[in-house]
Coordinates of C-alpha atoms in Angstrom, one line a residue:
M14 CA 55.6 44.0 167.8
G15 CA 57.5 47.5 168.0
H16 CA 60.1 49.1 169.9
I17 CA 59.8 48.3 174.0
P18 CA 59.9 51.7 175.8
Y19 CA 62.6 52.5 178.0
G20 CA 62.1 51.0 181.5
Y21 CA 60.2 48.1 180.3
S22 CA 61.0 44.1 179.4
I23 CA 58.9 41.2 177.7
E24 CA 58.6 38.3 179.6
N25 CA 56.5 35.6 178.6
G26 CA 54.4 38.2 176.3
C27 CA 53.9 40.5 179.1
A28 CA 55.4 43.6 179.8
T29 CA 57.1 44.1 183.1
I30 CA 59.2 46.9 184.8
N31 CA 62.8 46.7 184.3
K32 CA 63.4 47.8 188.1
D33 CA 66.9 49.7 187.0
E34 CA 65.3 51.6 184.3
A35 CA 62.5 52.6 185.7
D36 CA 64.1 53.9 188.9
K37 CA 66.1 56.1 186.1
I38 CA 62.6 57.0 184.9
R39 CA 61.5 58.4 187.9
K40 CA 64.6 60.0 189.1
L41 CA 64.8 62.0 185.1
Y42 CA 61.4 63.2 186.4
E43 CA 62.5 63.9 189.7
N44 CA 65.2 65.7 188.4
Y45 CA 63.6 67.8 186.1
L46 CA 60.5 68.9 188.3
S47 CA 63.5 70.1 190.8
G48 CA 64.3 72.8 188.0
M49 CA 67.3 70.7 186.2
A50 CA 67.4 71.3 182.1
L51 CA 66.2 67.9 180.4
T52 CA 69.6 66.7 179.2
K53 CA 71.0 67.5 182.7
A54 CA 68.3 65.9 184.3
A55 CA 68.4 62.6 182.0
S56 CA 72.5 62.4 182.6
A57 CA 72.2 62.7 186.5
A58 CA 69.4 60.2 186.4
G59 CA 72.1 58.4 184.6
I60 CA 70.4 57.8 180.8
E61 CA 73.1 59.3 178.5
T62 CA 70.9 61.1 176.0
Y63 CA 69.9 64.1 173.7
H64 CA 67.4 66.4 174.3
G65 CA 65.1 65.6 172.2
T66 CA 65.3 61.8 173.2
A67 CA 65.1 63.1 176.9
K68 CA 61.6 65.2 176.2
R69 CA 60.1 62.3 174.3
L70 CA 60.8 59.9 177.3
M71 CA 59.1 62.3 179.4
E72 CA 56.2 62.2 176.8
N73 CA 55.7 58.4 176.9
R74 CA 52.2 57.9 178.4
H75 CA 53.0 54.4 178.7
Y76 CA 54.7 55.1 182.0
L77 CA 51.0 56.1 183.4
G78 CA 50.6 52.5 182.8
D79 CA 48.0 51.2 180.8
D80 CA 46.5 47.8 179.1
F81 CA 49.7 46.0 178.4
Y82 CA 52.5 48.3 180.3
P83 CA 51.9 48.6 184.4
A84 CA 52.6 51.8 186.1
I85 CA 56.4 53.4 186.5
I86 CA 54.7 57.3 187.3
D87 CA 51.9 59.0 188.7
Q88 CA 49.6 61.2 186.9
E89 CA 50.4 64.0 189.2
T90 CA 54.0 63.8 188.5
F91 CA 53.1 63.3 184.4
D92 CA 51.0 66.5 184.5
K93 CA 53.4 68.6 186.6
A94 CA 56.1 67.5 184.4
A95 CA 54.1 68.4 181.2
A96 CA 52.8 71.9 182.3
M97 CA 56.6 72.7 183.3
R98 CA 57.9 71.6 179.6
L99 CA 55.3 73.7 178.3
E100 CA 55.9 77.0 180.4
R101 CA 59.6 76.8 180.3
A102 CA 59.0 76.7 176.3
G103 CA 56.9 79.6 176.6
K104 CA 59.4 81.6 178.3
L105 CA 62.2 81.0 176.1
G106 CA 60.4 81.7 173.1
R107 CA 59.9 78.2 171.4
L108 CA 56.3 77.5 171.4
N109 CA 56.3 77.9 167.4
K110 CA 52.9 78.6 167.7
K111 CA 51.6 80.9 164.7
K112 CA 50.3 84.4 165.7
N113 CA 46.3 84.6 164.9
T114 CA 46.5 86.9 162.4
K115 CA 43.9 87.8 159.5
P116 CA 45.0 86.4 156.3
A117 CA 45.3 89.0 153.6
A118 CA 42.2 88.7 151.3
P119 CA 43.0 87.5 147.6
P120 CA 41.6 89.9 145.5
T121 CA 38.6 89.3 143.4
N122 CA 37.9 92.0 141.2
F123 CA 39.7 92.0 138.0
R124 CA 39.4 93.6 134.5
M125 CA 41.1 92.9 131.3
A126 CA 42.6 95.3 128.6
T127 CA 41.6 95.3 125.1
A128 CA 43.3 93.1 122.8
A129 CA 45.6 95.0 120.7
Q130 CA 47.8 92.0 119.3
H131 CA 46.7 88.8 117.9
Y132 CA 49.1 85.6 117.8
E133 CA 48.7 83.0 115.3
D134 CA 50.2 80.5 118.2
P135 CA 47.3 79.3 120.5
R136 CA 49.9 79.5 123.5
L137 CA 51.4 82.7 123.0
Q138 CA 47.9 84.8 122.2
A139 CA 47.0 82.6 125.7
E140 CA 50.1 84.4 127.2
Y141 CA 49.8 87.7 126.0
L142 CA 45.7 87.7 127.0
Y143 CA 46.6 86.6 130.2
S144 CA 49.1 89.3 130.8
L145 CA 46.4 91.7 130.2
I146 CA 44.4 90.7 133.2
E147 CA 44.8 93.0 136.4
S148 CA 43.5 92.9 139.8
E149 CA 41.5 95.8 141.0
V150 CA 42.8 96.9 144.4
S151 CA 39.6 97.7 146.5

């Protein structure tokens, strides 16, 4: 079996909620939704971690409950936190989304100057002939 998410333990092959850790997860969401930064919200909840790890904790869908893990938080809280993370990232310019720019069209028209030299070495001849190719700017 893989990694057991924070807030859970495995007993007799079944996932159960670790009460202390689950309370910290709920407090993390509560702190974040009250306006705290991720790291500070985690620290205030009793979870000493980095910003990225706190973010991954809040993105973990197991906390909503599934076939194996019981629910720790409700869907509404999860969705509010996700929306707030997206909103804050947008305000800070951290969405890293590419702009919808039209890519430059590659040249499709070419011309080749007349060959004035001839080389016995095929590699040199090919290099010379390729150097004669020019794109026509439209």
